[in-house]
CSV table of C-alpha atoms in Angstrom, one decimal:
chain,number,residue,atom,x,y,z
A,1,MET,CA,108.5,109.0,69.2
A,2,ASN,CA,106.6,109.5,66.0
A,3,GLU,CA,107.2,106.5,65.3
A,4,ALA,CA,107.2,102.7,67.3
A,5,ILE,CA,110.2,101.7,65.5
A,6,PRO,CA,112.9,99.4,67.8
A,7,VAL,CA,116.6,101.7,68.2
A,8,SER,CA,119.6,99.7,69.4
A,9,ARG,CA,122.5,101.7,70.3
A,10,VAL,CA,125.7,100.8,71.8
A,11,THR,CA,126.4,102.2,75.4
A,12,ASP,CA,128.9,102.2,77.9
A,13,HIS,CA,128.1,99.0,79.1
A,14,GLY,CA,126.3,96.7,76.3
A,15,THR,CA,124.3,97.2,73.1
A,16,ALA,CA,120.7,98.5,74.1
A,17,LYS,CA,117.6,97.6,72.5
A,18,LEU,CA,114.5,99.6,73.0
A,19,MET,CA,111.6,97.8,71.3
A,20,PRO,CA,108.1,98.3,70.8
A,21,ASP,CA,104.9,96.0,72.9
A,22,VAL,CA,102.4,95.7,70.4
A,23,ASP,CA,99.6,95.4,72.7
A,24,ARG,CA,100.3,99.0,74.3
A,25,ARG,CA,100.3,101.9,72.0
A,26,ARG,CA,103.5,104.0,74.0
A,27,ALA,CA,104.9,101.1,76.0
A,28,TRP,CA,108.6,99.9,75.2
A,29,LEU,CA,110.8,97.0,76.5
A,30,LEU,CA,114.9,97.7,77.2
A,31,THR,CA,117.2,95.1,76.6
A,32,VAL,CA,120.9,95.4,77.5
A,33,ASP,CA,122.9,92.2,75.4
A,34,GLY,CA,119.6,90.7,74.8
A,35,ALA,CA,118.8,90.1,79.1
A,36,PRO,CA,115.5,92.6,79.9
A,37,GLN,CA,116.1,95.3,81.9
A,38,SER,CA,113.1,97.5,81.7
A,39,TYR,CA,109.5,97.8,80.5
A,40,VAL,CA,107.9,101.5,80.6
A,41,ASP,CA,104.2,102.6,79.5
A,42,LEU,CA,104.5,106.2,78.9
A,43,ASP,CA,100.6,106.5,79.2
A,44,GLU,CA,100.5,104.3,82.3
A,45,PRO,CA,103.6,104.5,84.3
A,46,GLU,CA,101.7,102.8,87.0
A,47,HIS,CA,101.4,99.9,85.1
A,48,LEU,CA,104.5,97.5,86.5
A,49,GLU,CA,104.9,94.4,83.4
A,50,PHE,CA,107.7,93.0,85.1
A,51,GLU,CA,106.8,90.8,88.3
A,52,TYR,CA,109.8,91.7,90.3
A,53,THR,CA,109.5,95.2,89.5
A,54,ARG,CA,105.8,94.7,90.9
A,55,ARG,CA,107.0,93.6,93.7
A,56,LEU,CA,109.1,96.3,94.4
A,57,GLY,CA,106.1,98.5,93.8
A,58,HIS,CA,104.3,97.0,96.7
A,59,VAL,CA,107.2,97.6,98.8
A,60,LEU,CA,107.0,101.1,97.5
A,61,ASP,CA,103.5,101.3,98.1
A,62,THR,CA,103.4,100.5,101.7
A,63,VAL,CA,106.1,102.6,103.2
A,64,ALA,CA,103.9,105.3,104.0
A,65,GLU,CA,100.3,106.2,103.5
A,66,PRO,CA,99.2,106.4,99.8
A,67,GLY,CA,99.8,109.7,97.9
A,68,ARG,CA,102.5,110.8,100.3
A,69,ALA,CA,105.8,112.6,98.7
A,70,LEU,CA,109.0,111.1,99.4
A,71,GLU,CA,112.8,111.5,98.9
A,72,VAL,CA,113.7,108.2,96.8
A,73,LEU,CA,116.9,107.5,96.3
A,74,HIS,CA,117.4,104.8,93.2
A,75,LEU,CA,120.4,102.5,92.7
A,76,GLY,CA,120.1,101.7,89.1
A,77,GLY,CA,118.1,103.5,86.5
A,78,GLY,CA,117.4,101.6,83.3
A,79,ALA,CA,114.3,103.0,81.8
A,80,MET,CA,113.2,104.8,84.7
A,81,THR,CA,110.7,102.6,85.3
A,82,LEU,CA,110.3,102.7,89.0
A,83,PRO,CA,111.2,106.5,89.1
A,84,ARG,CA,108.0,107.0,86.8
A,85,TYR,CA,105.6,105.1,89.0
A,86,VAL,CA,106.5,107.3,92.3
A,87,SER,CA,106.5,110.2,90.7
A,88,ARG,CA,102.7,108.9,89.2
A,89,THR,CA,102.0,107.7,92.5
A,90,ARG,CA,103.0,109.9,95.0
A,91,PRO,CA,103.3,113.3,93.0
A,92,GLY,CA,105.7,115.7,94.8
A,93,SER,CA,108.2,113.3,95.2
A,94,ARG,CA,112.1,113.9,94.7
A,95,GLN,CA,114.0,111.2,93.5
A,96,ASP,CA,117.6,110.8,92.7
A,97,VAL,CA,118.3,108.1,90.0
A,98,VAL,CA,122.2,106.9,90.1
A,99,GLU,CA,123.0,104.5,86.8
A,100,ALA,CA,126.7,104.2,86.0
A,101,ASP,CA,126.0,104.2,82.0
A,102,ARG,CA,125.8,107.2,81.1
A,103,ALA,CA,125.0,106.5,77.2
A,104,LEU,CA,122.0,104.7,78.5
A,105,LEU,CA,120.7,107.6,80.7
A,106,ASP,CA,121.5,109.8,77.2
A,107,LEU,CA,119.5,107.1,75.5
A,108,VAL,CA,116.4,106.8,77.8
A,109,ALA,CA,116.3,110.9,77.8
A,110,GLU,CA,116.0,110.9,73.7
A,111,HIS,CA,113.5,108.2,73.1
A,112,LEU,CA,111.4,107.6,76.4
A,113,PRO,CA,111.9,111.3,78.3
A,114,LEU,CA,110.4,112.0,81.8
A,115,PRO,CA,107.6,114.3,81.9
A,116,ASP,CA,108.0,117.6,83.2
A,117,GLY,CA,107.8,117.9,86.8
A,118,ALA,CA,108.6,114.6,87.5
A,119,GLY,CA,110.9,115.4,90.1
A,120,VAL,CA,113.2,113.6,89.2
A,121,THR,CA,117.2,114.4,88.7
A,122,THR,CA,119.6,111.6,87.0
A,123,HIS,CA,123.2,111.2,87.9
A,124,GLY,CA,125.7,109.2,85.9
A,125,ALA,CA,128.0,107.6,88.5
A,126,ASP,CA,129.2,104.3,90.2
A,127,ALA,CA,126.5,103.1,92.4
A,128,ARG,CA,129.0,102.4,95.4
A,129,ALA,CA,130.7,105.6,95.2
A,130,TRP,CA,127.7,108.2,95.0
A,131,LEU,CA,126.1,106.7,97.8
A,132,GLU,CA,129.0,107.0,99.8
A,133,ALA,CA,129.4,110.5,98.9
A,134,ALA,CA,125.5,111.4,99.8
A,135,PRO,CA,124.5,112.7,102.8
A,136,ALA,CA,123.6,111.5,105.8
A,137,ASP,CA,119.9,111.0,106.5
A,138,SER,CA,118.8,112.0,103.1
A,139,ALA,CA,116.5,109.1,101.6
A,140,ASP,CA,112.8,107.9,103.1
A,141,VAL,CA,113.5,104.7,100.4
A,142,LEU,CA,116.9,103.4,98.5
A,143,VAL,CA,116.2,101.1,95.8
A,144,ALA,CA,118.9,99.0,94.7
A,145,ASP,CA,118.3,97.2,91.6
A,146,VAL,CA,121.8,97.4,90.2
A,147,PHE,CA,122.9,94.5,87.4
A,148,GLY,CA,126.5,94.8,86.0
A,149,GLY,CA,125.3,91.9,82.7
A,150,SER,CA,122.9,89.8,85.1
A,151,ARG,CA,124.8,89.8,87.7
A,152,VAL,CA,124.8,92.3,91.1
A,153,PRO,CA,128.2,94.0,91.3
A,154,ALA,CA,130.3,92.9,94.2
A,155,ARG,CA,130.5,96.5,95.3
A,156,LEU,CA,127.6,96.3,96.6
A,157,ALA,CA,127.5,93.0,98.0
A,158,SER,CA,129.5,93.4,101.1
A,159,VAL,CA,128.3,94.7,104.8
A,160,GLY,CA,130.5,98.2,103.9
A,161,TYR,CA,128.0,99.2,101.4
A,162,VAL,CA,125.2,98.0,103.7
A,163,ARG,CA,126.5,100.4,106.2
A,164,GLU,CA,126.7,103.5,103.7
A,165,ALA,CA,123.1,102.4,102.5
A,166,ALA,CA,121.6,103.0,106.6
A,167,ARG,CA,123.7,105.8,107.0
A,168,VAL,CA,122.1,107.3,104.4
A,169,LEU,CA,118.4,106.5,104.8
A,170,ARG,CA,116.7,108.3,107.7
A,171,ALA,CA,115.7,106.3,110.4
A,172,ASP,CA,112.4,105.5,109.5
A,173,GLY,CA,113.8,104.7,106.0
A,174,VAL,CA,113.4,101.3,104.0
A,175,TYR,CA,116.1,99.9,102.0
A,176,VAL,CA,114.5,97.4,99.2
A,177,ALA,CA,116.7,95.8,97.0
A,178,ASN,CA,116.2,93.4,93.5
A,179,LEU,CA,118.6,90.2,93.8
A,180,ALA,CA,118.9,87.1,92.1
A,181,ASP,CA,119.9,83.7,93.1
A,182,ALA,CA,119.4,79.9,92.8
A,183,ALA,CA,119.6,77.0,96.0
A,184,PRO,CA,121.4,76.9,98.2
A,185,PHE,CA,121.1,80.9,97.9
A,186,PRO,CA,124.9,81.3,99.0
A,187,PHE,CA,124.5,85.0,97.9
A,188,LEU,CA,121.1,85.7,99.2
A,189,ARG,CA,121.7,84.5,102.5
A,190,ALA,CA,124.6,86.5,103.0
A,191,GLN,CA,123.4,89.7,101.9
A,192,LEU,CA,120.4,88.9,104.3
A,193,ALA,CA,122.9,88.2,107.0
A,194,GLY,CA,124.9,91.6,106.0
A,195,PHE,CA,121.6,93.7,106.5
A,196,ALA,CA,120.8,91.7,109.5
A,197,THR,CA,123.8,93.9,111.2
A,198,LEU,CA,122.4,96.9,110.9
A,199,PHE,CA,118.9,96.6,110.2
A,200,GLU,CA,116.6,95.3,113.1
A,201,GLU,CA,113.6,94.5,110.5
A,202,LEU,CA,113.9,92.0,107.8
A,203,ALA,CA,111.5,90.6,104.5
A,204,LEU,CA,112.2,88.6,101.4
A,205,ILE,CA,109.8,88.3,98.9
A,206,ALA,CA,110.0,85.8,96.1
A,207,GLU,CA,108.2,83.0,94.3
A,208,PRO,CA,107.6,80.1,96.1
A,209,GLY,CA,109.2,77.8,93.4
A,210,VAL,CA,112.2,79.9,93.9
A,211,LEU,CA,112.4,79.7,97.4
A,212,ARG,CA,112.1,75.8,97.4
A,213,GLY,CA,115.1,75.6,95.2
A,214,ARG,CA,113.4,74.4,92.1
A,215,ARG,CA,115.4,77.1,89.9
A,216,PHE,CA,117.1,80.5,89.8
A,217,GLY,CA,115.1,83.8,90.2
A,218,ASN,CA,114.6,87.1,91.6
A,219,ALA,CA,114.5,87.9,95.3
A,220,VAL,CA,113.2,91.5,96.7
A,221,LEU,CA,115.4,92.2,100.2
A,222,VAL,CA,113.6,94.6,102.5
A,223,ALA,CA,115.3,96.3,105.4
A,224,ALA,CA,114.0,98.4,108.0
A,225,HIS,CA,114.4,99.9,111.8
A,226,ARG,CA,110.7,99.7,112.0
A,227,PRO,CA,108.3,96.8,111.5
A,228,LEU,CA,107.2,96.2,107.7
A,229,ASP,CA,103.6,96.0,106.8
A,230,THR,CA,104.2,92.4,105.9
A,231,ALA,CA,100.4,91.8,106.1
A,232,THR,CA,99.7,94.4,103.2
A,233,LEU,CA,103.3,92.9,101.1
A,234,ALA,CA,101.5,88.8,101.4
A,235,ARG,CA,97.9,90.0,100.2
A,236,ARG,CA,99.3,91.8,97.1
A,237,THR,CA,102.1,89.3,96.3
A,238,ALA,CA,99.9,86.8,96.3
A,239,ALA,CA,97.2,88.1,94.3
A,240,ASP,CA,99.5,88.6,91.3
A,241,ALA,CA,99.9,86.7,88.0
A,242,PHE,CA,103.1,84.8,89.4
A,243,PRO,CA,102.3,84.6,93.3
A,244,ALA,CA,105.1,85.6,95.7
A,245,ARG,CA,105.7,84.5,99.1
A,246,VAL,CA,106.7,86.9,102.1
A,247,GLU,CA,109.1,85.8,104.2
A,248,HIS,CA,110.3,87.2,107.7
A,249,GLY,CA,110.7,86.8,111.0
A,250,SER,CA,111.9,83.2,112.3
A,251,ALA,CA,111.1,81.6,109.2
A,252,LEU,CA,113.7,84.3,107.6
A,253,ARG,CA,116.2,83.7,110.6
A,254,ALA,CA,116.2,80.2,109.4
A,255,PHE,CA,116.6,80.6,106.0
A,256,VAL,CA,119.8,82.7,106.3
A,257,GLY,CA,120.9,80.3,109.0
A,258,ASP,CA,124.5,80.6,110.0
A,259,ALA,CA,125.2,83.0,106.8
A,260,ARG,CA,127.3,85.5,107.5
A,261,PRO,CA,128.0,88.9,106.0
A,262,VAL,CA,130.6,89.7,103.6
A,263,ARG,CA,133.8,91.5,103.9
A,264,ASP,CA,134.5,94.6,101.0
A,265,GLU,CA,137.8,92.3,100.7
A,266,ASP,CA,135.8,89.4,100.6
A,267,ALA,CA,132.5,90.2,98.3
A,268,VAL,CA,131.8,88.5,94.9
A,269,PRO,CA,129.0,89.5,92.6
A,270,SER,CA,125.8,87.6,92.6
A,271,PRO,CA,126.0,84.4,90.8
A,272,GLU,CA,125.9,84.0,86.8
A,273,PRO,CA,122.3,83.0,85.5
A,274,PRO,CA,121.8,80.0,83.6
A,275,ALA,CA,121.3,80.4,80.0
A,276,GLY,CA,118.0,81.4,79.3
A,277,ALA,CA,116.7,82.4,83.2
A,278,PHE,CA,116.0,86.4,82.0
A,279,GLY,CA,116.2,86.3,77.9
A,280,ILE,CA,113.4,86.8,75.8
A,281,GLY,CA,112.2,85.2,73.0
């Protein structure tokens, strides 16, 4: 874009706004119906502004040796923050991005285009339907950051969805998702219970205040069939501006407690955030 002026457009799922950051020359904030969705710096795509996005980035950094190209499936596109990050930090990676809001994809492509050779293919489709049709053993990493409004859809919150994710991931693949909940964490605990039925290794990354039940917030779920580099994740997340904790092993099993996996017919969306939880001034 030649001028840093805000852009607003009604898309398939709400009103999207792109707002320039006055502190970074080619950085943009995407909101949908007032809720922040993505932050992108076109000149410095490795800059991750949102804390939960930084945590997702830490996971992406530790799933394989630095710089190794990966095949990554993103459910939820937004302004393509993480696909841009992977393209910059792991050149040569091949990435698919599935976003249900086709008009949002068009808006981002028009105003915040991906660089040539980024290796990113976008798909305007429902995340669960696309996953069910995807080839088995086709992804090294599956990143899920799908919110309908401010809630994770029920279709992405059942053990049936977990089975599809496990099918699409390779044997050494890693699943990572952005979720949101508050104490006593009925949604988050059920999600962990569901992933525990198919994945041997689990980790949860969240701010201590969220884990202690003091407030509603984001939590990053990580699942794999192989040991996760929780020591490196713990160091990196603890060093962030808003430090987070990495729960795994016996502590995470205690957190899950007696929660049970959720069947498709019983699945519900993540809870509605309290007013102002994810808003901007």
